[in-house]
Coordinates of C-alpha atoms in Angstrom, one line a residue:
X1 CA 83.1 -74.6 -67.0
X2 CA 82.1 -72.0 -64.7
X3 CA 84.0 -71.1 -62.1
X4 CA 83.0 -70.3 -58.8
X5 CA 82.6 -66.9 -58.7
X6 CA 80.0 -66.8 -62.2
X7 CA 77.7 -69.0 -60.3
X8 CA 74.4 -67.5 -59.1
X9 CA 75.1 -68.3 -55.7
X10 CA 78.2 -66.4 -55.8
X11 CA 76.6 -63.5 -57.0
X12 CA 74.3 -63.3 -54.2
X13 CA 76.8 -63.5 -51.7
X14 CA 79.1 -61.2 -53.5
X15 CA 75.9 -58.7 -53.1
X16 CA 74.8 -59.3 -49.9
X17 CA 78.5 -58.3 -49.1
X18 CA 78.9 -55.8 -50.8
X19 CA 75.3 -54.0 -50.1
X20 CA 73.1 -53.9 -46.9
X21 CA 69.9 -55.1 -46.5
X22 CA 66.7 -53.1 -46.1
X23 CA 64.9 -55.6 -44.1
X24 CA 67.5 -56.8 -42.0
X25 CA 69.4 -53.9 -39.7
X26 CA 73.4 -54.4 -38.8
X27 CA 73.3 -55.6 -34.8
X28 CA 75.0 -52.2 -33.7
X29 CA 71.6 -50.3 -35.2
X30 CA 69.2 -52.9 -33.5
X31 CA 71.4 -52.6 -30.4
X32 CA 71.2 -48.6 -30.0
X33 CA 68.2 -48.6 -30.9
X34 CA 67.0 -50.8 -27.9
X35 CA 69.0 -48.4 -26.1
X36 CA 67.3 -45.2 -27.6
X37 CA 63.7 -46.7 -26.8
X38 CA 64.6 -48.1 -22.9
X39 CA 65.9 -44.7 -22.2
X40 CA 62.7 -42.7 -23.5
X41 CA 60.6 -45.6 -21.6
X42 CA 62.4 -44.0 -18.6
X43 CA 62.3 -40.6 -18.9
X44 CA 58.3 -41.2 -20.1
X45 CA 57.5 -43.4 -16.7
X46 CA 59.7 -41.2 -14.9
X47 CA 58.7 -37.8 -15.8
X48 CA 55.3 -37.7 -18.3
X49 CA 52.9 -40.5 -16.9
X50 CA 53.1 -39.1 -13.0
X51 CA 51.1 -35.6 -15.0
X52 CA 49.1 -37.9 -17.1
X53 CA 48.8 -39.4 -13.9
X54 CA 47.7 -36.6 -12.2
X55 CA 45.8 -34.8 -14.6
X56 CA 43.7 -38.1 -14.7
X57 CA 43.2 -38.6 -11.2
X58 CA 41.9 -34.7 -11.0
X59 CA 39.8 -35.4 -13.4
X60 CA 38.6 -38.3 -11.8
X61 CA 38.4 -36.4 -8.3
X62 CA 36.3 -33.6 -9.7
X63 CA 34.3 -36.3 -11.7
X64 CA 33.5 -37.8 -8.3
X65 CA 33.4 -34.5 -6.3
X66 CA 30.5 -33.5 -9.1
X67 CA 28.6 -36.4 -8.1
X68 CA 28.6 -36.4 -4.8
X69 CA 28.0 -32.6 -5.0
X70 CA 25.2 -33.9 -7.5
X71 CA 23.9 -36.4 -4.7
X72 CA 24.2 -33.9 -2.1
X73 CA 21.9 -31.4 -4.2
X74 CA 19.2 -34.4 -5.5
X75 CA 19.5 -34.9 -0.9
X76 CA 19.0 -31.5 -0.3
X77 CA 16.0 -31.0 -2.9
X78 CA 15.1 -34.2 -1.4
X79 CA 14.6 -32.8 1.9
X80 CA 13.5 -29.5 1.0
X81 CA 10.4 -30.6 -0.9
X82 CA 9.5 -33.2 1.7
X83 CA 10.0 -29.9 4.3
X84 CA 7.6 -28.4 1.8
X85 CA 4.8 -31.2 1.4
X86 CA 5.1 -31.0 5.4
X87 CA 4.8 -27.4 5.7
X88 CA 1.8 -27.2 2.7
X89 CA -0.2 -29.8 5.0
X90 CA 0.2 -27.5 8.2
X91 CA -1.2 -24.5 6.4
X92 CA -4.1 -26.6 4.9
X93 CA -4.8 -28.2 8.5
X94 CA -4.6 -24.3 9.3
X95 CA -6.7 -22.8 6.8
X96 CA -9.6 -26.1 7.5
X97 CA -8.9 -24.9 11.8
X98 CA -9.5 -21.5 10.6
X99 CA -12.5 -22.0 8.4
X100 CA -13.9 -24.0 11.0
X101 CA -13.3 -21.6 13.9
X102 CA -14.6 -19.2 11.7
X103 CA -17.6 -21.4 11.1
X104 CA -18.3 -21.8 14.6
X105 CA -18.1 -18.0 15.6
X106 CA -20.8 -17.6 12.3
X107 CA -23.0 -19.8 14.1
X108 CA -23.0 -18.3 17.4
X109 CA -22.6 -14.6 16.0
X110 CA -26.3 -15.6 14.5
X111 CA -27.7 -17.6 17.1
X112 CA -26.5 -14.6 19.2
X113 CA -28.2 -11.9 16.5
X114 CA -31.4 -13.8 16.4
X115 CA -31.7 -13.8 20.3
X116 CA -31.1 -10.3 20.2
X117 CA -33.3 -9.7 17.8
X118 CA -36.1 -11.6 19.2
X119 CA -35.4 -10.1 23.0
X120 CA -35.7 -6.3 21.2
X121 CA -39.0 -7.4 19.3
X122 CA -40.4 -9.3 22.3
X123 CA -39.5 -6.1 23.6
X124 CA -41.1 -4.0 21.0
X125 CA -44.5 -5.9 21.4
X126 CA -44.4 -5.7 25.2
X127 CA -43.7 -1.8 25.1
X128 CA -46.2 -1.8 22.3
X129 CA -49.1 -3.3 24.3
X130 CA -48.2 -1.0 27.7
X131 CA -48.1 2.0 25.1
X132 CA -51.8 0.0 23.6
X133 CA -52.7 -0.1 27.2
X134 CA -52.5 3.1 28.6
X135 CA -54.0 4.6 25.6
X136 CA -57.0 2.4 26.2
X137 CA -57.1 3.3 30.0
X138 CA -56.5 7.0 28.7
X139 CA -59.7 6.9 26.4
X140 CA -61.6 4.7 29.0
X141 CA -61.3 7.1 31.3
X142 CA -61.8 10.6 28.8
X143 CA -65.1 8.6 27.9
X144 CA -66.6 8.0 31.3
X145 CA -65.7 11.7 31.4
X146 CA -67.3 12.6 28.9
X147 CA -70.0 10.1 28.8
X148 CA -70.2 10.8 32.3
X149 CA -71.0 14.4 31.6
X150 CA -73.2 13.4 28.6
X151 CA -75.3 11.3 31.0
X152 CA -76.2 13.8 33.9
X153 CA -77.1 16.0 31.4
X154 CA -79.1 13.3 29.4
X155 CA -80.4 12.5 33.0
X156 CA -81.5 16.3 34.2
X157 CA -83.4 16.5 30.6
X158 CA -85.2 13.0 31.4
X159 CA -85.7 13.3 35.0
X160 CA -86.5 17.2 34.6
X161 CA -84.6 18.2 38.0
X162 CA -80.9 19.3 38.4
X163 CA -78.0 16.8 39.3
X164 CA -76.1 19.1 40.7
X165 CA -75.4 17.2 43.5
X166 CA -72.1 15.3 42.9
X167 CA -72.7 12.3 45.2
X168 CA -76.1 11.6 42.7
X169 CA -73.9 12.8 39.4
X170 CA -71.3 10.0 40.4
X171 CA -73.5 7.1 41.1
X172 CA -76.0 7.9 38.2
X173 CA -72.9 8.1 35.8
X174 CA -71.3 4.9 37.8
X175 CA -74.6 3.1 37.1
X176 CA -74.9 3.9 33.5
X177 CA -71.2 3.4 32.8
X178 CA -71.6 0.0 34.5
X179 CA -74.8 -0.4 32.2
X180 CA -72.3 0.0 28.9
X181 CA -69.8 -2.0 29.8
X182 CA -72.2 -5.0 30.4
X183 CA -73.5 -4.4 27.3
X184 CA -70.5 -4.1 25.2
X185 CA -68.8 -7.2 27.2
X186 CA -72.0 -9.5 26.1
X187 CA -71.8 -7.5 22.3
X188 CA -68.0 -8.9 22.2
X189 CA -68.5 -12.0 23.7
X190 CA -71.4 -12.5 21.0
X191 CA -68.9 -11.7 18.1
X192 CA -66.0 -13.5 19.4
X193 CA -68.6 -17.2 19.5
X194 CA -69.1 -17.5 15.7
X195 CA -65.6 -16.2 14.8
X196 CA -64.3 -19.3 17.9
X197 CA -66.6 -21.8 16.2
X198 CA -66.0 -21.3 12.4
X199 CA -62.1 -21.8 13.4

């Protein structure tokens, strides 16, 4: 018979007294170790997560400060090109004001040039035809001279007495002068009918 002690039963108690157990600690070691782990818990929420703490909420303030400061610069850019759009539609509205000013002073520049231009030869032509004039009274009046002189002495040849007498010299020259010109004014007028009726 076996005895109590041979049995296999026995034998597992007589080991589990006799050895410890991996998997199962002794309550003193699950105990301090509780202990161990309560007291880092403390000194870790006391002392390590106010930095982790506060190096994540700087992070977090210059994570926000960067947008905002991001916001700020997309406002001011923003702003600036509006202020630019506003200021490149003043100086085109300028530059069209300017062109058209500039337009307008053209036009009257020319429109004064042209009536200067047609007072100095409406001018020109008038001086022209005084200058035409008195050249034509200046060789009227050198031909009845000298027709005048021609004539007498045509007259004294004909007539076969002097003309020295100047009252006779002037009206025989006045008469024969008077003579040409009624002949040359019907000669012209004769040219200037067909030249009047062809046109």
């Amino acid at each position: 018979m076996m005895t109590p002690l041979n049995t296999p039963t026995a034998t597992v108690l007589a080991a589990e007294t006799s050895e410890p157990n991996l998997l199962i600690p002794h309550w003193p070691d699950i105990i301090w170790s509780l202990v161990i782990v309560v007291i880092i818990g403390l000194v870790f929420y006391k002392y390590a997560l106010p930095k982790f703490q506060a190096v994540l909420d700087e992070r977090t303030a210059k994570i926000e400060g960067g947008i905002a400061k991001a916001e700020r610069a997309q406002e001011e850019a923003a702003e600036a090109l509006k202020e630019y759009h506003q200021q490149l539609a003043e100086a085109r509205a300028d530059a069209a004001k300017t062109r058209e000013e500039a337009r307008a002073e053209g036009t009257v520049i020319v429109a004064e040039m042209r009536s200067k231009a047609q007072d100095e030869a409406s001018r020109i032509v008038e001086t022209a035809h005084r200058q035409i004039e008195a050249e034509r009274q200046t060789a009227a009046v050198s031909l009845r001279t000298e027709v005048g002189s021609l004539a007498t002495e045509l007259a004294s040849k004909i007539v076969g007495e002097s003309l020295q007498d100047s009252a006779r010299q002037s009206r025989v020259v006045d008469r024969f002068l008077d003579e040409l010109e009624a002949a040359g004014d019907e000669s012209r007028s004769a040219q200037a009918t067909p030249v009047g009726k062809e046109g």
